[in-house]
Each structure stands twice: as structure tokens, then as C-alpha cells.
Short mmCIF file of C-alpha atoms and ligand atoms in Angstrom, two decimals:
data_model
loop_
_atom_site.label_atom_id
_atom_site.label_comp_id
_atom_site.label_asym_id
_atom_site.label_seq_id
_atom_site.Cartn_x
_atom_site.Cartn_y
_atom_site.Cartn_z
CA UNK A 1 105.20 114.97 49.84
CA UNK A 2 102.66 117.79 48.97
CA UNK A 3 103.81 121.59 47.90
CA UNK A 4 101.63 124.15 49.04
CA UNK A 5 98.39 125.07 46.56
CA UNK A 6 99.43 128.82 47.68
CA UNK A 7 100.44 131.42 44.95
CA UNK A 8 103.16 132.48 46.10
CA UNK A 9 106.21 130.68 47.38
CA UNK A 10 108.95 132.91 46.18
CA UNK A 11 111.63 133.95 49.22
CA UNK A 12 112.40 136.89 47.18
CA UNK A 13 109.60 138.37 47.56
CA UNK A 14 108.81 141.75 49.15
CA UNK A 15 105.27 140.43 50.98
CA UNK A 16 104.85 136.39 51.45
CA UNK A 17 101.06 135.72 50.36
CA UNK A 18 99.60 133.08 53.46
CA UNK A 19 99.82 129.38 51.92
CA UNK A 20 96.75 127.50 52.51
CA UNK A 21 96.81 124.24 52.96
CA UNK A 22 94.32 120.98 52.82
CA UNK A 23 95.16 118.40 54.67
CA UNK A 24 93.79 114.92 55.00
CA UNK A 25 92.85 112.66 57.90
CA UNK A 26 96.46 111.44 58.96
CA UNK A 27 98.44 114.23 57.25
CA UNK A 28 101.21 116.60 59.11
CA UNK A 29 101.91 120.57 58.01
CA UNK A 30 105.82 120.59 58.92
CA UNK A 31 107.80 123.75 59.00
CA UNK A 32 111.03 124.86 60.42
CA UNK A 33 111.15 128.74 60.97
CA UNK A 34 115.07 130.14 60.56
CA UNK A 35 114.81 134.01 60.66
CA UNK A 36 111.89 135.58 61.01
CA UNK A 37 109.14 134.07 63.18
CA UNK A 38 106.12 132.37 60.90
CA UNK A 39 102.53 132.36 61.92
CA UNK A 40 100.13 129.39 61.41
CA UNK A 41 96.19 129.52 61.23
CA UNK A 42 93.75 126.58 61.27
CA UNK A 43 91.02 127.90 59.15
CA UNK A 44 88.61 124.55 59.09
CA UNK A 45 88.34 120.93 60.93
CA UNK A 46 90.60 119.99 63.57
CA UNK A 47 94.14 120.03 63.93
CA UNK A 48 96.98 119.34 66.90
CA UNK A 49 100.73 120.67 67.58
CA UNK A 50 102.62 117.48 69.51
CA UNK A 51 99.21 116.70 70.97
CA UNK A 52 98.38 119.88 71.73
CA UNK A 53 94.38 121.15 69.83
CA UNK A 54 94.95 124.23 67.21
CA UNK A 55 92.18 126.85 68.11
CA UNK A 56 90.04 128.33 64.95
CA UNK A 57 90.84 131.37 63.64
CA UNK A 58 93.66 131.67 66.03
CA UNK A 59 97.33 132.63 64.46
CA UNK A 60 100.03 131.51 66.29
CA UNK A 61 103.23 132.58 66.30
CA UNK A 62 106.76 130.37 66.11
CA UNK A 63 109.69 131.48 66.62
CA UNK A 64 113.30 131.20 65.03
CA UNK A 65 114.44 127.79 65.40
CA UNK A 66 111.17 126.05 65.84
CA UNK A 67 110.72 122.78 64.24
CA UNK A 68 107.05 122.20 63.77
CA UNK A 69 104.66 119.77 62.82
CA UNK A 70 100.78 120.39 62.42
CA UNK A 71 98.79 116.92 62.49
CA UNK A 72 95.24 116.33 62.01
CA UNK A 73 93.06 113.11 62.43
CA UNK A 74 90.29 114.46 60.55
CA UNK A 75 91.46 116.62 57.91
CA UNK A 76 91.67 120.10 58.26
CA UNK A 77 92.35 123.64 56.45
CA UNK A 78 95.37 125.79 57.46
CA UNK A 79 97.12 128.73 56.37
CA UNK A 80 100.39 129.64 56.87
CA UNK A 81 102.43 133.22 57.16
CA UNK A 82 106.37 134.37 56.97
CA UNK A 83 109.02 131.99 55.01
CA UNK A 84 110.03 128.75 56.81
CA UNK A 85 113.25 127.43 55.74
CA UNK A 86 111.22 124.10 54.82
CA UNK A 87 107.84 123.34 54.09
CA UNK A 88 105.63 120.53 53.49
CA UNK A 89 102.78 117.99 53.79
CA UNK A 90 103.64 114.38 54.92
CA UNK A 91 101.26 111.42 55.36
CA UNK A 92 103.70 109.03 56.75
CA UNK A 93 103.83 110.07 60.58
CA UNK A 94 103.60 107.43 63.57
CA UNK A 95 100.39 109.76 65.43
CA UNK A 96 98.58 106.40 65.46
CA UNK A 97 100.70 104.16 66.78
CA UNK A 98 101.33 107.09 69.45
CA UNK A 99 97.13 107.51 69.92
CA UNK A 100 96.60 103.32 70.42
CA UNK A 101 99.33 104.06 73.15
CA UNK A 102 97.92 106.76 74.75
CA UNK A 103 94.99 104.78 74.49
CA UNK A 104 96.34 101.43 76.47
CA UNK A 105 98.01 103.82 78.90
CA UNK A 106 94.39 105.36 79.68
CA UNK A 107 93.24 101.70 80.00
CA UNK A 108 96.02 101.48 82.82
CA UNK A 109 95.20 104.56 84.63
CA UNK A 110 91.19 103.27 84.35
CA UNK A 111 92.30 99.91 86.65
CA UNK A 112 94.66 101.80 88.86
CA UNK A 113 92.14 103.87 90.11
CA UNK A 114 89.16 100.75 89.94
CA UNK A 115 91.94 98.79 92.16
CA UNK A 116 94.00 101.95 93.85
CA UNK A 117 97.41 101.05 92.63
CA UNK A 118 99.92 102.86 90.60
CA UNK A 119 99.18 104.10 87.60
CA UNK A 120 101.42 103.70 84.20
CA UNK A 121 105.38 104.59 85.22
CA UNK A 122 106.56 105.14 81.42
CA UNK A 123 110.38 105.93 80.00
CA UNK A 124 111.33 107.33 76.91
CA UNK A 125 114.90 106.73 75.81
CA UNK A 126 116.74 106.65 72.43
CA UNK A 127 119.67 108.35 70.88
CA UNK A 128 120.20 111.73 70.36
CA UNK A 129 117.32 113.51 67.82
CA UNK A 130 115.13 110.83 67.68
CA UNK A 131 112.12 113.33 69.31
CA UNK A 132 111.98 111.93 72.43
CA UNK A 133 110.82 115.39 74.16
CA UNK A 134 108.29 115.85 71.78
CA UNK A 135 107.29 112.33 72.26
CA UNK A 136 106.84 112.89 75.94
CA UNK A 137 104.66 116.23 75.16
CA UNK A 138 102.41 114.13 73.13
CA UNK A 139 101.83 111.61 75.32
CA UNK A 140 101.62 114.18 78.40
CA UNK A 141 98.97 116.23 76.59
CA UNK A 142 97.32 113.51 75.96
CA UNK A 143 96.68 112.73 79.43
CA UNK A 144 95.57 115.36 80.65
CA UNK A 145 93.53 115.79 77.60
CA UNK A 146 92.02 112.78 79.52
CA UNK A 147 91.38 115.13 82.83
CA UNK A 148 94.78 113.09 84.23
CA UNK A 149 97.50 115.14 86.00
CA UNK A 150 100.43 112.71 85.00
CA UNK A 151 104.15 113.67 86.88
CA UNK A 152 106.71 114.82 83.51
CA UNK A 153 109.98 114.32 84.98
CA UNK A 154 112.83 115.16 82.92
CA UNK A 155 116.64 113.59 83.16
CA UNK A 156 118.36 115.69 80.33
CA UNK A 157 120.94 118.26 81.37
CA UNK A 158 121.44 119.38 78.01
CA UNK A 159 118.37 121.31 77.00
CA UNK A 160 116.47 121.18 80.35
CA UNK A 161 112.77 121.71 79.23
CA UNK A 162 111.70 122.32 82.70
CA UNK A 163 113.39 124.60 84.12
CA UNK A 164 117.22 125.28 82.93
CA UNK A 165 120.08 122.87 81.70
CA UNK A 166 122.04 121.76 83.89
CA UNK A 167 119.71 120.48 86.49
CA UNK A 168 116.60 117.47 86.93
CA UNK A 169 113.54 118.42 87.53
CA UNK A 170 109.80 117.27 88.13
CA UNK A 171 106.21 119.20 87.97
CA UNK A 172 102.66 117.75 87.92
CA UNK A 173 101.22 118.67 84.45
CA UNK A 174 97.82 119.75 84.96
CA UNK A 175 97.38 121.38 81.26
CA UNK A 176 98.11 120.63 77.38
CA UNK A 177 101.27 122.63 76.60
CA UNK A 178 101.42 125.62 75.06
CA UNK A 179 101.37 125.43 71.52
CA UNK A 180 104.23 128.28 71.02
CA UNK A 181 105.78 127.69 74.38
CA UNK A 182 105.25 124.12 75.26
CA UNK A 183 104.42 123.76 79.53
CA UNK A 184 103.96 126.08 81.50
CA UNK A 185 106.19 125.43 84.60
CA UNK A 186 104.88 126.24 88.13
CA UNK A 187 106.22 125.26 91.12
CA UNK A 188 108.58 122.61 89.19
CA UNK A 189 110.66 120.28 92.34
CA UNK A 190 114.63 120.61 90.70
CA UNK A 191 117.88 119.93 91.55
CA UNK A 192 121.08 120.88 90.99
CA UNK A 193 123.69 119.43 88.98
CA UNK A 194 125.90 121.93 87.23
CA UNK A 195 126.78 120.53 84.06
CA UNK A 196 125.82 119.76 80.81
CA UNK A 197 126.70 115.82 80.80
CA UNK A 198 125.83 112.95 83.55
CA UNK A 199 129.79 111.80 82.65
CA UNK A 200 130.81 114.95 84.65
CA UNK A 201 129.52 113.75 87.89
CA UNK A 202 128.16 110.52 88.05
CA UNK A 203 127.65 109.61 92.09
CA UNK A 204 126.15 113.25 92.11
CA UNK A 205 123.93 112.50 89.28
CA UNK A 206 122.88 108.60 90.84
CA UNK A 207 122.25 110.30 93.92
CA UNK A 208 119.52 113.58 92.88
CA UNK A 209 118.14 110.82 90.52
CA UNK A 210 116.92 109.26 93.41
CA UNK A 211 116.24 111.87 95.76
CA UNK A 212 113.79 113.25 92.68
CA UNK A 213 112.10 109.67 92.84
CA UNK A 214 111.70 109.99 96.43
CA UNK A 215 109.79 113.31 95.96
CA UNK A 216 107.70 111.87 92.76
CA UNK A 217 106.63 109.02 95.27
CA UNK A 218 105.84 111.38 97.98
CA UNK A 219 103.65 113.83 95.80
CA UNK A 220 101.85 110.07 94.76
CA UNK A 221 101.03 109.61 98.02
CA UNK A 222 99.72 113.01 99.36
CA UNK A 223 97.62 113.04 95.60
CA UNK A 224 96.25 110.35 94.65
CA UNK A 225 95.34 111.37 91.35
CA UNK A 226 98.92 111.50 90.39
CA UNK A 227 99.25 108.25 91.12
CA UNK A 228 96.58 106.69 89.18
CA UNK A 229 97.56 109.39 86.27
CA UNK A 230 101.43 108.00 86.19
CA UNK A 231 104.68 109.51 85.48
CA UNK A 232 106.41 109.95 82.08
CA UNK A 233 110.35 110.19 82.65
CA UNK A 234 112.17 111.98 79.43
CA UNK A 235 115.94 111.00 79.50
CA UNK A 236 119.00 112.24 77.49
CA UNK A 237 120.00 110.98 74.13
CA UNK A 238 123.47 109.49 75.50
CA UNK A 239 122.76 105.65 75.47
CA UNK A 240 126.54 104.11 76.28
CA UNK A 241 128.67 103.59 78.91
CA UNK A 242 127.42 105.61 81.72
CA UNK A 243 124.40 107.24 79.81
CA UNK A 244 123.09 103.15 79.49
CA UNK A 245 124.00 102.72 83.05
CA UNK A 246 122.05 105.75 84.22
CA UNK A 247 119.07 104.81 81.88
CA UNK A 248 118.38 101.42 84.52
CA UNK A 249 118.87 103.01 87.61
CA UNK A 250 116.27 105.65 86.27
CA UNK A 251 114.18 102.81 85.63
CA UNK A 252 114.51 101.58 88.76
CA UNK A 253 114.28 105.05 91.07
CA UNK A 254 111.25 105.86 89.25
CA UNK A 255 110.01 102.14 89.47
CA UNK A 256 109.43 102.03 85.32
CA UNK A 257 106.82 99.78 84.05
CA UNK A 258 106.71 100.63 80.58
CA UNK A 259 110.45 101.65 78.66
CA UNK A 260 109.48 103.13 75.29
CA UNK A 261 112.47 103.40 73.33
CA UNK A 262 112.43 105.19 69.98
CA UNK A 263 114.19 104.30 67.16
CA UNK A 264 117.29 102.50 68.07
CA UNK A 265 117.21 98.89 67.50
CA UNK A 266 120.28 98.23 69.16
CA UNK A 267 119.38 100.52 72.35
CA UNK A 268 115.86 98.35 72.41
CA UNK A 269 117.45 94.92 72.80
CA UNK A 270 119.88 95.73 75.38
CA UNK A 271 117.29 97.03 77.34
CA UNK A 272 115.13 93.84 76.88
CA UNK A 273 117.93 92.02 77.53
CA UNK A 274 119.05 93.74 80.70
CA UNK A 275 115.70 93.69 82.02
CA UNK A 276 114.82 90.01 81.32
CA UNK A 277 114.86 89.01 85.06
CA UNK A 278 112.17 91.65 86.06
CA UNK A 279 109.15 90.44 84.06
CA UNK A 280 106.96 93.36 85.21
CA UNK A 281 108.97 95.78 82.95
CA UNK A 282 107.44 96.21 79.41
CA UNK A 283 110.37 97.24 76.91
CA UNK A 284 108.46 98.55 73.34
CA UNK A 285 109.79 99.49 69.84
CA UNK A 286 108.56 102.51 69.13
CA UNK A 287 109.24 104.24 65.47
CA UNK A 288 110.54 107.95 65.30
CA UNK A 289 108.66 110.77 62.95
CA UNK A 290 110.33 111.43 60.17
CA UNK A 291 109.46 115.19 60.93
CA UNK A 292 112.49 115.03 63.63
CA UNK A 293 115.18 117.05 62.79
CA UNK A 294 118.61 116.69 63.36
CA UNK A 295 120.45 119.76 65.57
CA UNK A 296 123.62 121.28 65.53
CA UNK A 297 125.87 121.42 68.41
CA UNK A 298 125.73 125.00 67.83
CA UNK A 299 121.78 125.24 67.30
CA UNK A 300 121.66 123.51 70.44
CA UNK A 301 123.82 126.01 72.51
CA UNK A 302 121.68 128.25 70.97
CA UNK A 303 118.78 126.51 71.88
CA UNK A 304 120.13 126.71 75.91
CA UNK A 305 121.12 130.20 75.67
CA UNK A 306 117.54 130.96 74.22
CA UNK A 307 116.00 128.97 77.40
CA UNK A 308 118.16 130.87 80.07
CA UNK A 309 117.75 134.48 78.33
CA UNK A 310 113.36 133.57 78.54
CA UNK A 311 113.77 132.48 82.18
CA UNK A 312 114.92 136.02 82.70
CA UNK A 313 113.30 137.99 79.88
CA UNK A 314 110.65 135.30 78.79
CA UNK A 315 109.59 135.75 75.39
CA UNK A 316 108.46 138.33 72.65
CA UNK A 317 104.48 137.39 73.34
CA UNK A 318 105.09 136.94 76.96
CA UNK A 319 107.77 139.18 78.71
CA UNK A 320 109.22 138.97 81.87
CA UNK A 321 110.96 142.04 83.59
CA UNK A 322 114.20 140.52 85.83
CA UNK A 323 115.79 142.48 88.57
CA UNK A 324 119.50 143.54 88.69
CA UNK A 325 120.98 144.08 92.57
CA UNK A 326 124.19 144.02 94.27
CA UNK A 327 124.69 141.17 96.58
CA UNK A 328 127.13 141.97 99.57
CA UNK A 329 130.02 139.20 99.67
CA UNK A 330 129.27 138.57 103.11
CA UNK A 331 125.63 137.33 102.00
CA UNK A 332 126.44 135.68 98.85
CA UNK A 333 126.90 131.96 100.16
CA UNK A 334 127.99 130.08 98.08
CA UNK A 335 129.29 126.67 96.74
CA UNK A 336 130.14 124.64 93.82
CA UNK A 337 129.66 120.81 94.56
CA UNK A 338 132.56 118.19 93.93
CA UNK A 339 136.23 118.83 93.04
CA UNK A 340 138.80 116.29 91.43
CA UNK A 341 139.70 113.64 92.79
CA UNK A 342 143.36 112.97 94.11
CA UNK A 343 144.61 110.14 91.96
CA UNK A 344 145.66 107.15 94.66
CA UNK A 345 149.04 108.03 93.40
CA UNK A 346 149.53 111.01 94.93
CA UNK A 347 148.41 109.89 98.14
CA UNK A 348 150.64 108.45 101.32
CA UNK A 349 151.89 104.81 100.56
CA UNK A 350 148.87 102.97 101.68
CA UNK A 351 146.14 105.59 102.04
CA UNK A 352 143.53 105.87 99.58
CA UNK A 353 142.34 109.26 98.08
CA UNK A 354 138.88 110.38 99.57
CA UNK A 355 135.68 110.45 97.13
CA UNK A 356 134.94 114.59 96.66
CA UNK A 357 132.73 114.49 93.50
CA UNK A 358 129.43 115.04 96.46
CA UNK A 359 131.66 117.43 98.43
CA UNK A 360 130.43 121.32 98.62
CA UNK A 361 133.44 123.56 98.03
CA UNK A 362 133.13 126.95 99.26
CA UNK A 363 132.98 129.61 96.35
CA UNK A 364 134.37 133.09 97.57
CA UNK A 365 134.54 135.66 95.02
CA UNK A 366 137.94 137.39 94.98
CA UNK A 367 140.14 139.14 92.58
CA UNK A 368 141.90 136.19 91.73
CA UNK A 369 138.25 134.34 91.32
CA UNK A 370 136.06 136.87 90.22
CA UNK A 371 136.56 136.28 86.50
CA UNK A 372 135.72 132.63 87.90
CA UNK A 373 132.41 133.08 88.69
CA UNK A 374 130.99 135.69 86.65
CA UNK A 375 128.21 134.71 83.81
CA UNK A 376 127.73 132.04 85.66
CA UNK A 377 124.63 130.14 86.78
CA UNK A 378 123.59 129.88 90.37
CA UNK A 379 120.76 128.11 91.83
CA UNK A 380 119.30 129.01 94.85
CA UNK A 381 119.01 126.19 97.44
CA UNK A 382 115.86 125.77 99.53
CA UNK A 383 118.38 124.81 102.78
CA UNK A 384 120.09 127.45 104.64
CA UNK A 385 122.95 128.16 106.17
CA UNK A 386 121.15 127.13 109.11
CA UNK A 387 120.75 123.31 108.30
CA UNK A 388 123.06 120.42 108.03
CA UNK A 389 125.67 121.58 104.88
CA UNK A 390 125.50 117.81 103.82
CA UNK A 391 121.46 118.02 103.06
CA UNK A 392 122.10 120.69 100.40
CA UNK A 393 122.49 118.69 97.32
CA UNK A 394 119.40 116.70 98.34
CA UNK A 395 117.43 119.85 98.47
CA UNK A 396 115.47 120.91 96.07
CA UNK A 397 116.21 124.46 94.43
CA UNK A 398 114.00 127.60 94.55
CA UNK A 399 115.15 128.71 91.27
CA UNK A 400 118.23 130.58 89.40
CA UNK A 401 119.84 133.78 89.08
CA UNK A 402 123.09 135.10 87.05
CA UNK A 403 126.26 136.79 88.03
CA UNK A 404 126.65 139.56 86.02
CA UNK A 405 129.16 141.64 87.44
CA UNK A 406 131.93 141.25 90.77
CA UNK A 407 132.81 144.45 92.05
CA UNK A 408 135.84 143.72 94.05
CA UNK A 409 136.32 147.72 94.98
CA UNK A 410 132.93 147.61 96.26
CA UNK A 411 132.83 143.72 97.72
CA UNK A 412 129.43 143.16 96.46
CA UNK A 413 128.22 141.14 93.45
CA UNK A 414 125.49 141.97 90.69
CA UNK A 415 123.32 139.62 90.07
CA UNK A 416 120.23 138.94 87.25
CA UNK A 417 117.38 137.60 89.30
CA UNK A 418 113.67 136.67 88.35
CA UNK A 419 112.26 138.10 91.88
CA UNK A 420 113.40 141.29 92.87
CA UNK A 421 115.21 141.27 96.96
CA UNK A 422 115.44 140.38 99.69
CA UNK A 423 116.25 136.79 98.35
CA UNK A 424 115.15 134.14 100.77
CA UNK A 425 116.21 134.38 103.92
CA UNK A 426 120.07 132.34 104.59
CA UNK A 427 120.16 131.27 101.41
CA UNK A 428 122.39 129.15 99.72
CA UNK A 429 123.76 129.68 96.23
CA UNK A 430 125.45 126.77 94.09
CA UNK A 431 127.73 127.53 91.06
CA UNK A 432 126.78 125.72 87.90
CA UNK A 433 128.91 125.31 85.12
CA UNK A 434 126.56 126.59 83.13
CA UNK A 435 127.31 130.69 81.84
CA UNK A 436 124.76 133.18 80.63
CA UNK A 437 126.31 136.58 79.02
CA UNK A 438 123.31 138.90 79.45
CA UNK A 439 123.70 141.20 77.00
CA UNK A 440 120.20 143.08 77.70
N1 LIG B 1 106.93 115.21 63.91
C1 LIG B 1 107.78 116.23 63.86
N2 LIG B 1 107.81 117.06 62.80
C2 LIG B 1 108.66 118.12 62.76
N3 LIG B 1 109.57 118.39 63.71
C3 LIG B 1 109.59 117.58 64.77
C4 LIG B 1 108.72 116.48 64.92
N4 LIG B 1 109.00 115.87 66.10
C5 LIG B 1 109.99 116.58 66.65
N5 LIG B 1 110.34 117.60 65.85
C6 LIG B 1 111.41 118.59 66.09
O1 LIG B 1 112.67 117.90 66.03
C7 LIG B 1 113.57 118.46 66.98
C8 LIG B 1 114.13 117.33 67.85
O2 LIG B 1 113.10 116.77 68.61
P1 LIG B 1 113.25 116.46 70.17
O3 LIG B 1 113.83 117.60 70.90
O4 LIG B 1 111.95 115.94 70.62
O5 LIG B 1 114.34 115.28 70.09
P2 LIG B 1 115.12 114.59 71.27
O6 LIG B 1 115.29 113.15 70.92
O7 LIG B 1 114.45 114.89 72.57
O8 LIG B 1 116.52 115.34 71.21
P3 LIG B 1 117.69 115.31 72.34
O9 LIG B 1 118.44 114.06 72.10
O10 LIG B 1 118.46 116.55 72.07
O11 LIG B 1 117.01 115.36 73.67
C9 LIG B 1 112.78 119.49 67.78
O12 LIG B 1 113.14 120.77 67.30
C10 LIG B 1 111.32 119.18 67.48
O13 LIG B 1 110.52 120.34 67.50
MG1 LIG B 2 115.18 115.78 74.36
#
């Protein structure tokens, strides 16, 4: 570990002097920014954020709670702005095991196209804080660094980095991230879950898992290039019971050639074990940075709260301005899907409860509800009232707004919404667990 050859380190200092930095071919700049944002300049040679190229000159700006980590193959000269919490230079990073994979997945993607088959189907899986997101931006951007459109589908509730927790999602990635904002997100194909954990609702969550795979395999076949370019499946750090379970069914929905899993041993030879019989399924080993930092359970409802409020608001560089109207009760449709089960026991001598955890339970707000479903999440279903009630949670969502007030005097509800009205015609809103206070 390198300290900076900068003047001035001192937090206690009125004005920070920039820190430059020289890094060597194979070296990583990491910082994580606490309070005030920190800006980072790449003054010389070539240099990449999670696969992502640094422009010259340019400064960019991170943000509080960014954990960052500034590689170069080359060598390079940066500066850096602000006080990080941490700061240093490491030259033991795993960038070139994860280039010589990019580099046989491109060899993949070469013969699917020579012999018009499917290109690499790749999951990443591991434990909690291993960097499996940031895995999966590295290996997106560098597809499409190769002018390949690869599908990014992502199976964590918790920190959704599509489009917001609580739901799976899927978009074509047609350019490198962002490097302060990661991808961005058009016309992403979601749906709704409503919670934070598979465990919650697991026949909901087995069945959008593979109503998302149907729509990945559909996109393949109206673009080819999709196809060829392959489809890198992020999944949640939960790797027992359920969380295990839900890891080979995604593996199987998405028809997975290649499971990358990082870190865990033990997570690794299950998997190869489990997945003996089907020969065509590569499991890998693949090691973790040691850049990846451990979060909080606080940072990371911080983290979700910060991803909701920049759907709405988006962010300090790029700002979003969200509309606030009154929905009349009478138009605000809406459901929350699955209730408890009846335990057998409470049932008539012989009957057996019914299954309701796929059910759609009518949400009505009313004075002895409204508390219920205010600051909550709702997405927007693209089914209407019109269609078949049952196709709804196979339907793929719009997008979100936020309760923000029930005015039972009035009968209407206020609602935080990305688009201003008329809302889609007959639309159809479902209740997530998931709350937002907007305090804008
Ligand atoms: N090489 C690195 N250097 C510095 N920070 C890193 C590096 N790789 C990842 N990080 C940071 O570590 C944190 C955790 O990484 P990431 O979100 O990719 O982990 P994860 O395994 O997906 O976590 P989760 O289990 O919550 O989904 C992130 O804030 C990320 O920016
Ligand atoms: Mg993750």
C-alpha cells in the first residue's frame, strides 16, 4: 500500500490541496467518500472506473457513500480533490483474471455469431459484499466496449440497480456505465415483487423469474445481436435455503452456461456439485477485490432510500423535476399481491387451506387504511383494468410513483410521480412494501 506523494493530507485543514497520484501498470486509486463529495482527475495515460475509461482532464464527481476504485493497465497520473474517509494505492487487484475472462467470453460471442447460436449466458453469485454488482459492471462494460449489446438482468431486491428495490428487472446495455452514475436505464422490462427478500414470497418470486426469462428470450429472438452478445444475470448475496434454491432455477430460466461465483468456496462446490448432471454448465472460482467493502445494514437502507429519492429527484449533476397530483379514489386501482396463508389448522376437518401468496388483494384507501398505504411504493402495471386480473403479476411495470398524502375529507390521494398526468390510461397500481418519506 502506497500514501499519496501529495502535500497535504491533513483533514483539519481549511482547503484540501489535490493529491496526485502515479500509478503503475496493474495498480488501483481506491477511495471511499463519507461527507462531502470528492472529485477525481486523470491527468496522464489511461485509466478505468469498474471497466468504465476515465476521460483526460475530466473531474468527476462522487458522491457520499461511494466506494471507488481507479485501475489502470498502463500506468497513469491522477489527482484527487475533497477528503475521502480512506485512501490508497493497491497493486493486488484481480482486473486480469477479470480481462482473460472478458476475453474468452468475446471468443464465445465471436462463434455464436460465425455459427448463429447463443451467445455466453453468465451468473454471478456469492455472499453478501463480495462485489458481485460491480463485477457484473465490469464485465458488461466490457462488452460493449467490444460494440456487444449484452442483456444485464438483475435478481436482487435489496438494492435494485436497475430500476428500484423491490422488483427484477432487465435492459439491453448498449453503453459503458456512467462513471458517477453507473447505467443509464431506458426502457428497463421489470416486475413487481414488493419486498426486500425472495423468503417473503417465494412462488411469486419463482414465477416473475421466469416470466423475465421468457422476455430475455423473446428480445434474443427479435435482435439477434443480443443473442450472440449474451446475458449477464447479477443475483442477491443470500446463498442458503431458499436464496441457494432460487440461485438454480435462475440458472435454469435464464438457461446459464457459465456460473461465476466469487469468493465463497463453499457456495462454489455446491454449485458444482448440484450441477454435475448438466455438463454444459461451466461453474468457475472467481477471487473477490480486496477493494470491496463491507456495508452496513444501515448504509444500505441508506443506499435504497438514496436510489428511490434519484428516481424522483435524480441527482445533484443531473436533476429530475417529479410531479405531485391528487389521484381520485375511484381511479386509484389498486392491489397488493399475496396475503397469509390459512394454516391447514384452521381450516374445515379435511379441507386444505388455498395457496394466496400469487393472489391480488384489493387495496382501498380508507380511514382505517390510509396510514396503511401512505409512503409507500406503487408500481404501475402495464395491464389494465380491462384485461384478465390474473395476467397482472406477469406484466411487466411502466414504472413507480409514491403516496405521499390520503386525503380522506377530500377522497383523493397525492401522489410523487416521475411523469406528470394523466397516468396511463386504466391503470393498475400494486403496493410494495417498500416506503419512501419524501421529505422535498
Ligand atoms: N475494487 C474495488 N475497490 C473499491 N471498492 C469496491 C471495489 N469493488 C467494489 N467496491 C465497492 O464495494 C461495495 C460492495 O460492492 P458490490 O455492491 O459490488 O457488492 P455485492 O456483492 O453486489 O453486494 P450485495 O451482496 O449487497 O449485492 C460497493 O460500494 C462498491 O462500490
Ligand atoms: Mg449486489
Amino acid at each position: 500500500m502506497k500514501m499519496s506523494t501529495g502535500d497535504n493530507n491533513n483533514a483539519n485543514s481549511e482547503i484540501i490541496e489535490p493529491r496526485s497520484y502515479t500509478l503503475e501498470k496493474g495498480e488501483e486509486l481506491r477511495f471511499e467518500v463519507e461527507n462531502e463529495s470528492v472529485q477525481c482527475q486523470l491527468i496522464e495515460g489511461k485509466a478505468e472506473l469498474f471497466g468504465t475509461e476515465l476521460r483526460l482532464e475530466q473531474k468527476y464527481t462522487f458522491q457520499k457513500g461511494a466506494k471507488v476504485a481507479v485501475f489502470t493497465f498502463h500506468g497513469c497520473k491522477l489527482k484527487l480533490y475533497g477528503s475521502p474517509e480512506v485512501e490508497y494505492v493497491a497493486s493486488e487487484t484481480p482486473m486480469t483474471i477479470y480481462l482473460n475472462l472478458d476475453n474468452s467470453l468475446e471468443g464465445l460471442r465471436v462463434t455464436a455469431i460465425k455459427e448463429d447460436k447463443y451467445g455466453p449466458n453468465v451468473l454471478v453469485a456469492g455472499p453478501v459484499d463480495v462485489g458481485k454488482t460491480t463485477f457484473c459492471r465490469i464485465l458488461l462494460n466490457y462488452a460493449v466496449r467490444h460494440d456487444r449489446t449484452p442483456i444485464y438482468v438483475d435478481l436482487d431486491l435489496g438494492q435494485g440497480s436497475l430500476t428500484l428495490p423491490g422488483n427484477i428487472s432487465a435492459v439491453v446495455i448498449e453503453k459503458p456505465a456512467d462513471i458517477e452514475d453507473s447505467f443509464h436505464i431506458t426502457a428497463p422490462i421489470a416486475f413487481h415483487y414488493g419486498h426486500l427478500t425472495q423468503s417473503k414470497n417465494t412462488s411469486l418470486y419463482n414465477i416473475i423469474m421466469k416470466a423475465l426469462a421468457e422476455v430475455v428470450e423473446c428480445k434474443k429472438t427479435n435482435e439477434p445481436s443480443t443473442k450472440y452478445s449474451g446475458t449477464i444475470v447479477n443475483t442477491s448475496g443470500w446463498v442458503q435455503g431458499y436464496g441457494y434454491q432460487s440461485i438454480l432455477q435462475a440458472i435454469e430460466h435464464f438457461r446459464i452456461d457459465i456460473v461465476l461465483v466469487l469468493d465463497q468456496e463453499r457456495l462454489y462446490s455446491e454449485l458444482v456439485r448440484d450441477l454435475k448432471s448438466k455438463q454444459a454448465i461451466k461453474v468457475l472460482l472467481i477471487p473477490k477485490s480486496g477493494g470491496v467493502v463491507s456495508r452496513s445494514r444501515e448504509f444500505r437502507a441508506e443506499m435504497r432510500d438514496q436510489k428511490i429519492r434519484s428516481y424522483f429527484y435524480g441527482t445533484t449533476t443531473k436533476p429530475f423535476y417529479p410531479y405531485s397530483f391528487d389521484i381520485p379514489f375511484a381511479q386509484f386501482t389498486a392491489y397488493k399481491i399475496g396475503s397469509p396463508n390459512l394454516p391447514d389448522s384452521c381450516m374445515p376437518i379435511g379441507m386444505k387451506s388455498t395457496d394466496n401468496s400469487t393472489k391480488l388483494i384489493p387495496v382501498q384507501p380508507s380511514s382505517s387504511s390510509s396510514s396503511s398505504i401512505l409512503n409507500h411504493i406503487f408500481s404501475i402495471s402495464c395491464s389494465t383494468t380491462e384485461q384478465d386480473i390474473d395476467k397482472v403479476i406477469t406484466t411487466n411495470i411502466y414504472g413507480f410513483i409514491a403516496v405521499t398524502q390520503v386525503h380522506m375529507d377530500r377522497q383523493v390521494v397525492t401522489v410523487l410521480s416521475p411523469q406528470p398526468r394523466p397516468l396511463p390510461k386504466n391503470y393498475i397500481f400494486i403496493m410494495s412494501d417498500v416506503q419512501f418519506v419524501d421529505l422535498e
